XYZ file of N, CA, C and O in Angstrom:
724
model
N -6.837 -17.776 23.169
C -7.120 -18.118 21.795
C -7.178 -19.623 21.603
O -6.649 -20.162 20.660
N -7.824 -20.272 22.501
C -7.958 -21.712 22.416
C -8.678 -22.088 21.126
O -9.692 -21.511 20.782
N -8.142 -23.044 20.419
C -8.754 -23.521 19.197
C -8.377 -22.736 17.957
O -8.694 -23.157 16.860
N -7.741 -21.592 18.118
C -7.343 -20.796 16.950
C -6.183 -21.476 16.240
O -5.313 -22.068 16.869
N -6.201 -21.383 14.927
C -5.090 -21.927 14.152
C -3.860 -21.060 14.374
O -3.957 -19.833 14.398
N -2.695 -21.682 14.514
C -1.480 -20.876 14.639
C -1.256 -20.057 13.365
O -1.591 -20.508 12.267
N -0.696 -18.874 13.529
C -0.332 -18.059 12.376
C 0.682 -18.836 11.543
O 0.581 -18.923 10.330
N 1.665 -19.416 12.232
C 2.612 -20.292 11.563
C 3.238 -21.235 12.580
O 3.253 -20.971 13.769
N 3.739 -22.366 12.060
C 4.507 -23.319 12.852
C 5.774 -23.628 12.058
O 5.708 -24.112 10.925
N 6.897 -23.314 12.654
C 8.209 -23.595 12.076
C 8.794 -24.750 12.872
O 8.849 -24.682 14.101
N 9.201 -25.814 12.187
C 9.758 -26.984 12.879
C 11.133 -27.332 12.336
O 11.344 -27.383 11.125
N 12.031 -27.568 13.270
C 13.377 -28.077 12.962
C 14.105 -27.244 11.909
O 14.751 -27.791 10.998
N 14.005 -25.915 12.026
C 14.682 -25.012 11.101
C 16.187 -25.160 11.248
O 16.740 -25.102 12.333
N 16.839 -25.413 10.117
C 18.296 -25.529 10.055
C 18.762 -24.586 8.955
O 18.165 -24.532 7.887
N 19.812 -23.841 9.237
C 20.376 -22.949 8.238
C 21.875 -23.135 8.212
O 22.544 -23.059 9.239
N 22.372 -23.418 7.012
C 23.806 -23.594 6.823
C 24.296 -22.637 5.748
O 23.603 -22.365 4.781
N 25.514 -22.180 5.947
C 26.159 -21.341 4.937
C 27.621 -21.749 4.897
O 28.270 -21.808 5.937
N 28.093 -22.053 3.711
C 29.472 -22.515 3.514
C 29.777 -23.711 4.417
O 30.855 -23.798 5.002
N 28.788 -24.609 4.573
C 28.970 -25.810 5.369
C 28.885 -25.604 6.869
O 28.921 -26.555 7.635
N 28.770 -24.374 7.320
C 28.711 -24.057 8.756
C 27.257 -23.867 9.186
O 26.498 -23.144 8.537
N 26.847 -24.520 10.272
C 25.488 -24.377 10.786
C 25.339 -23.025 11.481
O 26.040 -22.731 12.443
N 24.434 -22.197 10.958
C 24.123 -20.919 11.597
C 22.971 -21.084 12.576
O 22.900 -20.394 13.582
N 22.043 -21.976 12.231
C 20.911 -22.326 13.095
C 20.767 -23.836 13.001
O 20.827 -24.404 11.914
N 20.553 -24.478 14.156
C 20.453 -25.932 14.166
C 19.223 -26.370 14.947
O 19.193 -26.260 16.165
N 18.191 -26.814 14.240
C 16.985 -27.399 14.814
C 16.221 -26.430 15.721
O 15.967 -26.700 16.886
N 15.787 -25.308 15.167
C 14.999 -24.310 15.880
C 13.533 -24.487 15.497
O 13.203 -24.631 14.325
N 12.639 -24.478 16.490
C 11.209 -24.595 16.230
C 10.461 -23.470 16.946
O 10.877 -23.029 18.023
N 9.352 -23.022 16.341
C 8.571 -21.925 16.901
C 7.165 -21.982 16.328
O 6.986 -22.199 15.125
N 6.167 -21.804 17.191
C 4.781 -21.665 16.752
C 4.282 -20.325 17.275
O 4.567 -19.955 18.418
N 3.548 -19.596 16.436
C 3.055 -18.284 16.815
C 1.558 -18.213 16.561
O 1.104 -18.492 15.449
N 0.816 -17.845 17.596
C -0.623 -17.675 17.487
C -0.937 -16.243 17.047
O -0.173 -15.321 17.331
N -2.059 -16.014 16.374
C -2.448 -14.642 16.019
C -2.523 -13.771 17.276
O -3.029 -14.198 18.313
N -1.958 -12.580 17.207
C -1.974 -11.645 18.329
C -0.874 -11.861 19.350
O -0.703 -11.057 20.260
N -0.126 -12.929 19.212
C 0.931 -13.251 20.165
C 2.201 -12.475 19.817
O 2.483 -12.197 18.659
N 2.960 -12.128 20.859
C 4.242 -11.444 20.682
C 5.353 -12.358 21.153
O 5.266 -12.933 22.235
N 6.380 -12.493 20.336
C 7.538 -13.305 20.685
C 8.783 -12.458 20.461
O 8.889 -11.752 19.459
N 9.692 -12.516 21.398
C 10.968 -11.826 21.267
C 12.057 -12.888 21.252
O 12.106 -13.742 22.146
N 12.897 -12.856 20.235
C 14.028 -13.778 20.168
C 15.239 -13.071 20.761
O 15.662 -12.031 20.252
N 15.767 -13.621 21.816
C 16.952 -13.075 22.460
C 18.085 -14.065 22.334
O 17.869 -15.271 22.408
N 19.263 -13.558 22.172
C 20.424 -14.433 22.088
C 21.664 -13.631 21.788
O 21.601 -12.453 21.447
N 22.769 -14.288 21.914
C 24.048 -13.640 21.647
C 24.170 -13.317 20.166
O 23.492 -13.903 19.327
N 25.066 -12.417 19.878
C 25.362 -12.075 18.490
C 25.793 -13.349 17.753
O 26.585 -14.132 18.250
N 25.215 -13.563 16.575
C 25.567 -14.735 15.785
C 24.814 -15.996 16.178
O 25.114 -17.076 15.677
N 23.802 -15.874 17.061
C 23.071 -17.061 17.509
C 21.965 -17.493 16.547
O 21.345 -18.524 16.751
N 21.694 -16.700 15.499
C 20.722 -17.103 14.493
C 19.414 -16.334 14.522
O 18.515 -16.623 13.734
N 19.287 -15.341 15.404
C 18.045 -14.561 15.477
C 17.722 -13.905 14.135
O 16.599 -13.995 13.647
N 18.710 -13.264 13.555
C 18.492 -12.572 12.287
C 18.172 -13.565 11.173
O 17.331 -13.297 10.315
N 18.789 -14.718 11.185
C 18.523 -15.733 10.160
C 17.074 -16.210 10.234
O 16.414 -16.372 9.201
N 16.556 -16.409 11.445
C 15.156 -16.812 11.615
C 14.241 -15.703 11.095
O 13.288 -15.956 10.349
N 14.549 -14.460 11.461
C 13.735 -13.325 11.011
C 13.745 -13.207 9.486
O 12.700 -13.009 8.867
N 14.914 -13.347 8.873
C 15.010 -13.258 7.414
C 14.218 -14.365 6.743
O 13.542 -14.140 5.743
N 14.287 -15.577 7.292
C 13.556 -16.695 6.707
C 12.057 -16.412 6.753
O 11.346 -16.601 5.769
N 11.555 -15.925 7.891
C 10.126 -15.640 8.013
C 9.700 -14.493 7.095
O 8.570 -14.462 6.617
N 10.611 -13.573 6.849
C 10.312 -12.459 5.946
C 10.491 -12.858 4.483
O 10.160 -12.088 3.586
N 11.015 -14.057 4.237
C 11.219 -14.526 2.870
C 12.447 -13.934 2.206
O 12.523 -13.831 0.991
N 13.435 -13.548 3.020
C 14.658 -12.928 2.507
C 15.839 -13.827 2.867
O 16.136 -14.017 4.041
N 16.479 -14.374 1.864
C 17.619 -15.243 2.106
C 18.870 -14.634 1.506
O 18.799 -13.916 0.527
N 19.990 -14.959 2.100
C 21.266 -14.520 1.559
C 21.795 -15.587 0.614
O 21.491 -16.778 0.753
N 22.592 -15.155 -0.337
C 23.185 -16.078 -1.312
C 24.009 -17.138 -0.588
O 24.742 -16.843 0.342
N 23.858 -18.377 -1.021
C 24.649 -19.470 -0.474
C 24.082 -20.113 0.778
O 24.690 -21.020 1.333
N 22.923 -19.656 1.227
C 22.320 -20.269 2.413
C 21.522 -21.509 2.017
O 20.835 -21.510 1.000
N 21.633 -22.543 2.842
C 20.867 -23.774 2.650
C 19.976 -23.948 3.864
O 20.451 -23.919 4.999
N 18.654 -24.110 3.614
C 17.695 -24.242 4.709
C 17.084 -25.624 4.746
O 16.904 -26.258 3.714
N 16.717 -26.030 5.950
C 15.987 -27.260 6.151
C 14.918 -27.031 7.200
O 14.930 -26.026 7.895
N 13.993 -27.958 7.320
C 12.897 -27.834 8.271
C 11.589 -27.687 7.522
O 11.544 -27.772 6.290
N 10.507 -27.478 8.275
C 9.191 -27.323 7.656
C 8.502 -26.073 8.184
O 8.775 -25.605 9.295
N 7.572 -25.559 7.379
C 6.775 -24.389 7.740
C 5.332 -24.660 7.374
O 5.035 -25.103 6.259
N 4.450 -24.401 8.322
C 3.012 -24.496 8.104
C 2.432 -23.117 8.393
O 2.722 -22.516 9.424
N 1.628 -22.602 7.473
C 1.013 -21.288 7.635
C -0.490 -21.466 7.785
O -1.126 -22.114 6.954
N -1.040 -20.929 8.882
C -2.478 -20.976 9.180
C -3.064 -22.384 9.065
O -4.105 -22.575 8.458
N -2.388 -23.355 9.626
C -2.909 -24.713 9.661
C -2.722 -25.514 8.394
O -3.217 -26.637 8.294
N -2.013 -24.965 7.423
C -1.775 -25.717 6.187
C -0.860 -26.901 6.465
O -0.205 -26.972 7.507
N -0.818 -27.809 5.526
C 0.077 -28.956 5.629
C 1.517 -28.448 5.688
O 1.908 -27.588 4.913
N 2.338 -28.956 6.625
C 3.735 -28.514 6.691
C 4.453 -28.760 5.363
O 4.310 -29.821 4.765
N 5.182 -27.754 4.916
C 5.930 -27.825 3.665
C 7.420 -27.734 3.969
O 7.820 -26.976 4.854
N 8.246 -28.461 3.227
C 9.685 -28.259 3.380
C 10.003 -26.788 3.099
O 9.397 -26.182 2.212
N 10.918 -26.209 3.859
C 11.222 -24.789 3.698
C 11.619 -24.422 2.282
O 11.343 -23.314 1.835
N 12.222 -25.340 1.559
C 12.603 -25.046 0.184
C 11.373 -24.780 -0.683
O 11.440 -24.052 -1.662
N 10.213 -25.357 -0.312
C 8.985 -25.194 -1.093
C 7.965 -24.301 -0.393
O 6.996 -23.877 -1.012
N 8.166 -24.034 0.896
C 7.200 -23.244 1.667
C 7.183 -21.809 1.174
O 8.158 -21.301 0.637
N 6.057 -21.167 1.353
C 5.896 -19.792 0.909
C 5.559 -18.907 2.105
O 4.385 -18.657 2.367
N 6.595 -18.414 2.831
C 6.298 -17.525 3.942
C 5.582 -16.266 3.465
O 4.923 -15.595 4.225
N 5.667 -15.973 2.161
C 5.008 -14.801 1.606
C 3.494 -14.865 1.689
O 2.821 -13.879 1.415
N 2.924 -16.037 2.031
C 1.472 -16.106 2.194
C 1.040 -15.397 3.468
O -0.137 -15.146 3.649
N 1.981 -15.073 4.330
C 1.718 -14.221 5.492
C 2.012 -12.786 5.090
O 2.984 -12.526 4.382
N 1.193 -11.846 5.531
C 1.521 -10.435 5.319
C 2.584 -10.065 6.345
O 2.299 -9.903 7.519
N 3.813 -9.972 5.893
C 4.915 -9.652 6.799
C 5.479 -8.277 6.487
O 5.399 -7.800 5.353
N 6.010 -7.670 7.512
C 6.766 -6.423 7.345
C 8.049 -6.591 8.135
O 8.046 -7.101 9.259
N 9.138 -6.191 7.529
C 10.446 -6.280 8.168
C 10.846 -4.880 8.599
O 10.859 -3.945 7.795
N 11.140 -4.728 9.879
C 11.525 -3.445 10.456
C 12.997 -3.508 10.820
O 13.365 -4.032 11.859
N 13.864 -3.001 9.925
C 15.304 -3.079 10.197
C 15.757 -2.004 11.175
O 15.024 -1.061 11.476
N 16.957 -2.145 11.636
C 17.560 -1.143 12.513
C 17.848 0.120 11.706
O 18.402 0.042 10.602
N 17.504 1.296 12.239
C 17.833 2.522 11.509
C 19.339 2.726 11.377
O 19.805 3.347 10.426
N 20.114 2.155 12.298
C 21.567 2.305 12.226
C 22.189 1.407 11.160
O 23.355 1.544 10.829
N 21.398 0.503 10.571
C 21.895 -0.388 9.524
C 21.888 0.276 8.152
O 22.273 -0.347 7.174
N 21.440 1.534 8.076
C 21.352 2.270 6.815
C 20.624 1.438 5.757
O 21.186 1.102 4.720
N 19.339 1.101 6.012
C 18.616 0.208 5.111
C 18.171 0.830 3.787
O 17.691 0.120 2.919
N 18.314 2.145 3.632
C 17.872 2.806 2.403
C 19.052 3.410 1.658
O 20.083 3.709 2.250
N 18.858 3.639 0.382
C 19.884 4.310 -0.411
C 20.055 5.730 0.112
O 19.068 6.435 0.320
N 21.290 6.175 0.300
C 21.505 7.528 0.813
C 21.208 8.616 -0.213
O 21.106 9.787 0.128
N 21.019 8.238 -1.480
C 20.914 9.214 -2.558
C 19.486 9.557 -2.978
O 19.299 10.444 -3.811
N 18.495 8.867 -2.451
C 17.101 9.122 -2.842
C 16.303 9.519 -1.604
O 16.701 9.228 -0.480
N 15.177 10.162 -1.835
C 14.367 10.587 -0.692
C 13.810 9.362 0.033
O 13.519 8.329 -0.583
N 13.674 9.515 1.314
C 13.152 8.433 2.153
C 11.733 8.083 1.722
O 11.388 6.919 1.539
N 10.913 9.105 1.529
C 9.503 8.845 1.210
C 9.347 8.155 -0.146
O 8.499 7.279 -0.302
N 10.186 8.487 -1.122
C 10.068 7.821 -2.430
C 10.450 6.350 -2.334
O 9.795 5.490 -2.921
N 11.501 6.050 -1.568
C 11.929 4.654 -1.429
C 10.896 3.829 -0.668
O 10.543 2.718 -1.074
N 10.402 4.377 0.439
C 9.442 3.624 1.252
C 8.089 3.513 0.562
O 7.387 2.510 0.722
N 7.723 4.510 -0.233
C 6.461 4.448 -0.990
C 6.486 3.295 -1.984
O 5.478 2.603 -2.160
N 7.643 3.066 -2.620
C 7.772 1.941 -3.558
C 7.647 0.606 -2.819
O 6.983 -0.314 -3.288
N 8.297 0.505 -1.659
C 8.237 -0.736 -0.873
C 6.807 -1.013 -0.437
O 6.298 -2.130 -0.592
N 6.152 -0.010 0.117
C 4.774 -0.179 0.600
C 3.853 -0.530 -0.558
O 3.038 -1.457 -0.465
N 3.976 0.208 -1.673
C 3.143 -0.080 -2.833
C 3.318 -1.508 -3.318
O 2.341 -2.205 -3.605
N 4.569 -1.956 -3.391
C 4.847 -3.327 -3.845
C 4.219 -4.346 -2.898
O 3.591 -5.307 -3.340
N 4.389 -4.137 -1.589
C 3.832 -5.084 -0.611
C 2.308 -5.118 -0.660
O 1.703 -6.164 -0.432
N 1.676 -3.975 -0.957
C 0.220 -3.912 -1.004
C -0.336 -4.192 -2.401
O -1.550 -4.193 -2.594
N 0.564 -4.396 -3.384
C 0.123 -4.632 -4.750
C -0.498 -3.383 -5.353
O -1.459 -3.466 -6.110
N 0.055 -2.231 -5.008
C -0.491 -0.951 -5.454
C 0.639 -0.088 -6.021
O 1.815 -0.369 -5.789
N 0.305 0.978 -6.741
C 1.350 1.863 -7.268
C 2.024 2.664 -6.154
O 1.455 2.820 -5.065
N 3.218 3.182 -6.426
C 3.924 3.976 -5.414
C 3.109 5.145 -4.851
O 3.239 5.479 -3.676
N 2.259 5.744 -5.672
C 1.439 6.860 -5.167
C 0.522 6.390 -4.041
O 0.328 7.103 -3.045
N -0.013 5.188 -4.160
C -0.837 4.632 -3.087
C 0.027 4.299 -1.882
O -0.387 4.480 -0.736
N 1.237 3.795 -2.149
C 2.170 3.518 -1.055
C 2.508 4.785 -0.294
O 2.608 4.783 0.932
N 2.666 5.879 -1.016
C 2.959 7.173 -0.390
C 1.792 7.602 0.510
O 1.996 8.035 1.637
N 0.567 7.466 0.000
C -0.612 7.837 0.797
C -0.705 6.977 2.057
O -1.023 7.487 3.145
N -0.415 5.682 1.928
C -0.450 4.791 3.092
C 0.639 5.158 4.099
O 0.428 5.114 5.308
N 1.826 5.520 3.594
C 2.922 5.941 4.478
C 2.512 7.181 5.272
O 2.675 7.235 6.489
N 1.960 8.172 4.585
C 1.565 9.415 5.243
C 0.455 9.159 6.267
O 0.493 9.688 7.384
N -0.509 8.316 5.919
C -1.598 7.987 6.853
C -1.058 7.232 8.068
O -1.466 7.499 9.206
N -0.137 6.311 7.845
C 0.459 5.552 8.943
C 1.253 6.470 9.860
O 1.170 6.377 11.090
N 2.010 7.375 9.280
C 2.800 8.335 10.048
C 1.884 9.206 10.914
O 2.179 9.465 12.085
N 0.751 9.609 10.361
C -0.198 10.457 11.096
C -0.790 9.730 12.304
O -1.176 10.374 13.290
N -0.849 8.407 12.247
C -1.391 7.630 13.372
C -0.380 7.424 14.494
O -0.743 6.981 15.582
N 0.890 7.708 14.243
C 1.933 7.525 15.251
C 2.076 8.807 16.070
O 2.523 9.832 15.558
N 1.688 8.732 17.330
C 1.737 9.903 18.213
C 3.179 10.409 18.348
O 4.097 9.634 18.631
N 3.361 11.702 18.110
C 4.674 12.312 18.251
C 5.542 12.231 17.009
O 6.681 12.708 17.011
N 5.021 11.633 15.936
C 5.811 11.486 14.706
C 6.022 12.846 14.046
O 5.178 13.730 14.139
N 7.142 13.006 13.361
C 7.385 14.248 12.624
C 6.464 14.343 11.405
O 5.893 13.335 10.975
N 6.327 15.533 10.828
C 5.483 15.673 9.632
C 6.072 14.918 8.444
O 7.280 14.723 8.342
N 5.200 14.525 7.540
C 5.609 13.742 6.369
C 6.666 14.457 5.539
O 7.529 13.805 4.936
N 6.633 15.782 5.516
C 7.604 16.554 4.724
C 9.046 16.250 5.144
O 9.974 16.388 4.346
N 9.227 15.856 6.390
C 10.558 15.521 6.901
C 11.216 14.457 6.023
O 12.430 14.455 5.841
N 10.417 13.574 5.461
C 10.931 12.414 4.751
C 11.084 12.634 3.251
O 11.368 11.702 2.513
N 10.909 13.888 2.831
C 11.217 14.261 1.447
C 12.731 14.348 1.255
O 13.222 14.379 0.142
N 13.462 14.386 2.369
C 14.924 14.477 2.332
C 15.531 13.138 1.937
O 14.918 12.081 2.091
N 16.778 13.207 1.459
C 17.522 11.982 1.170
C 17.783 11.248 2.485
O 17.899 11.863 3.550
N 17.919 9.951 2.399
C 18.154 9.130 3.593
C 19.411 9.575 4.338
O 19.451 9.561 5.566
N 20.430 9.988 3.611
C 21.684 10.402 4.250
C 21.530 11.673 5.077
O 22.364 11.966 5.927
N 20.444 12.412 4.874
C 20.224 13.663 5.614
C 19.454 13.455 6.917
O 19.302 14.390 7.693
N 18.985 12.245 7.154
C 18.205 11.985 8.369
C 19.072 11.358 9.453
O 19.907 10.503 9.170
N 18.804 11.758 10.693
C 19.491 11.126 11.813
C 18.765 9.818 12.147
O 17.661 9.564 11.646
N 19.371 8.943 12.973
C 18.743 7.642 13.267
C 17.337 7.752 13.852
O 16.486 6.914 13.570
N 17.069 8.771 14.638
C 15.731 8.904 15.228
C 14.680 9.152 14.139
O 13.613 8.538 14.138
N 14.972 10.043 13.202
C 14.025 10.316 12.117
C 13.879 9.090 11.211
O 12.781 8.777 10.751
N 14.980 8.385 10.973
C 14.911 7.170 10.159
C 14.041 6.121 10.855
O 13.259 5.418 10.205
N 14.150 6.022 12.185
C 13.323 5.065 12.933
C 11.838 5.386 12.758
O 11.025 4.480 12.544
N 11.465 6.671 12.821
C 10.064 7.055 12.596
C 9.610 6.599 11.209
O 8.518 6.046 11.049
N 10.434 6.844 10.203
C 10.079 6.479 8.835
C 9.901 4.967 8.697
O 8.931 4.503 8.081
N 10.830 4.209 9.274
C 10.764 2.753 9.151
C 9.564 2.175 9.903
O 8.907 1.246 9.418
N 9.265 2.730 11.090
C 8.068 2.291 11.832
C 6.813 2.562 11.001
O 5.954 1.691 10.848
N 6.687 3.779 10.475
C 5.499 4.132 9.692
C 5.363 3.222 8.469
O 4.265 2.769 8.149
N 6.475 2.948 7.798
C 6.435 2.083 6.618
C 6.013 0.660 6.986
O 5.223 0.036 6.273
N 6.520 0.155 8.093
C 6.148 -1.200 8.517
C 4.660 -1.283 8.839
O 3.965 -2.198 8.391
N 4.147 -0.311 9.575
C 2.732 -0.339 9.952
C 1.816 -0.068 8.767
O 0.686 -0.555 8.728
N 2.278 0.675 7.775
C 1.477 0.957 6.580
C 1.193 -0.313 5.790
O 0.215 -0.376 5.041
N 2.015 -1.327 5.964
C 1.847 -2.587 5.236
C 0.813 -3.506 5.885
O 0.574 -4.598 5.395
N 0.196 -3.070 6.988
C -0.794 -3.848 7.750
C -0.376 -5.313 7.903
O -1.081 -6.224 7.468
N 0.779 -5.529 8.531
C 1.295 -6.899 8.609
C 0.548 -7.774 9.612
O 0.050 -7.294 10.629
N 0.492 -9.052 9.285
C 0.065 -10.053 10.254
C 1.251 -10.407 11.151
O 1.084 -10.801 12.289
N 2.437 -10.298 10.570
C 3.672 -10.626 11.270
C 4.652 -9.479 11.061
O 5.025 -9.179 9.937
N 5.032 -8.822 12.151
C 6.014 -7.747 12.105
C 7.323 -8.293 12.646
O 7.389 -8.762 13.779
N 8.354 -8.239 11.823
C 9.657 -8.746 12.193
C 10.560 -7.539 12.387
O 10.826 -6.812 11.433
N 10.994 -7.326 13.615
C 11.817 -6.162 13.926
C 13.221 -6.622 14.297
O 13.397 -7.540 15.093
N 14.212 -5.967 13.700
C 15.598 -6.283 14.005
C 16.271 -5.031 14.564
O 16.595 -4.119 13.790
N 16.437 -4.953 15.871
C 17.033 -3.795 16.547
C 16.419 -2.474 16.090
O 17.128 -1.571 15.659
N 15.075 -2.338 16.174
C 14.437 -1.129 15.631
C 14.806 0.158 16.380
O 14.614 1.240 15.845
N 15.349 0.043 17.580
C 15.702 1.247 18.348
C 17.200 1.440 18.444
O 17.669 2.344 19.132
N 17.962 0.611 17.748
C 19.414 0.709 17.782
C 19.868 2.068 17.256
O 19.390 2.552 16.246
N 20.790 2.676 17.982
C 21.342 3.960 17.558
C 20.539 5.153 18.019
O 20.879 6.293 17.716
N 19.446 4.906 18.732
C 18.633 6.008 19.224
C 19.098 6.410 20.617
O 19.529 5.582 21.395
N 18.947 7.682 20.923
C 19.392 8.214 22.219
C 18.534 7.931 23.364
O 17.632 7.288 23.544
């Protein structure tokens, strides 16, 4: 991909919480179609980098560094808009990312619809279509159940389908196979 603009360039990312550095001077450039895996010990900042790229911050976090999206002028992270990238966050199914009291399909349909700027009914259709494209996936009816009724393997199928339904340019996965046999 010589000459292609990077999808994004993150420079000198610093993340502090309660005065403690969680990430100190991390930089990364990603080209379209490229795959990067962040490996490191627990607490090394992998999740913080993923959350920042997904545009999800925790209360009390202070960020520094710059972000450039598709060749744009680098912006301080406080002003940068990672949301200009179509991102999907794929959490670990063992992290219980959904409310246990509502159906999986209703919750994910709202998320997909919101990300696509469409109503939940459209999000539901996209979820079902995405699930159908995944070889070996269970039928959509499986996800009419409450989240608490699904085992980690079924939750992983649902989360994968929801992530792919959002047609992301950047897929951020955090232990997507954790808890699976």
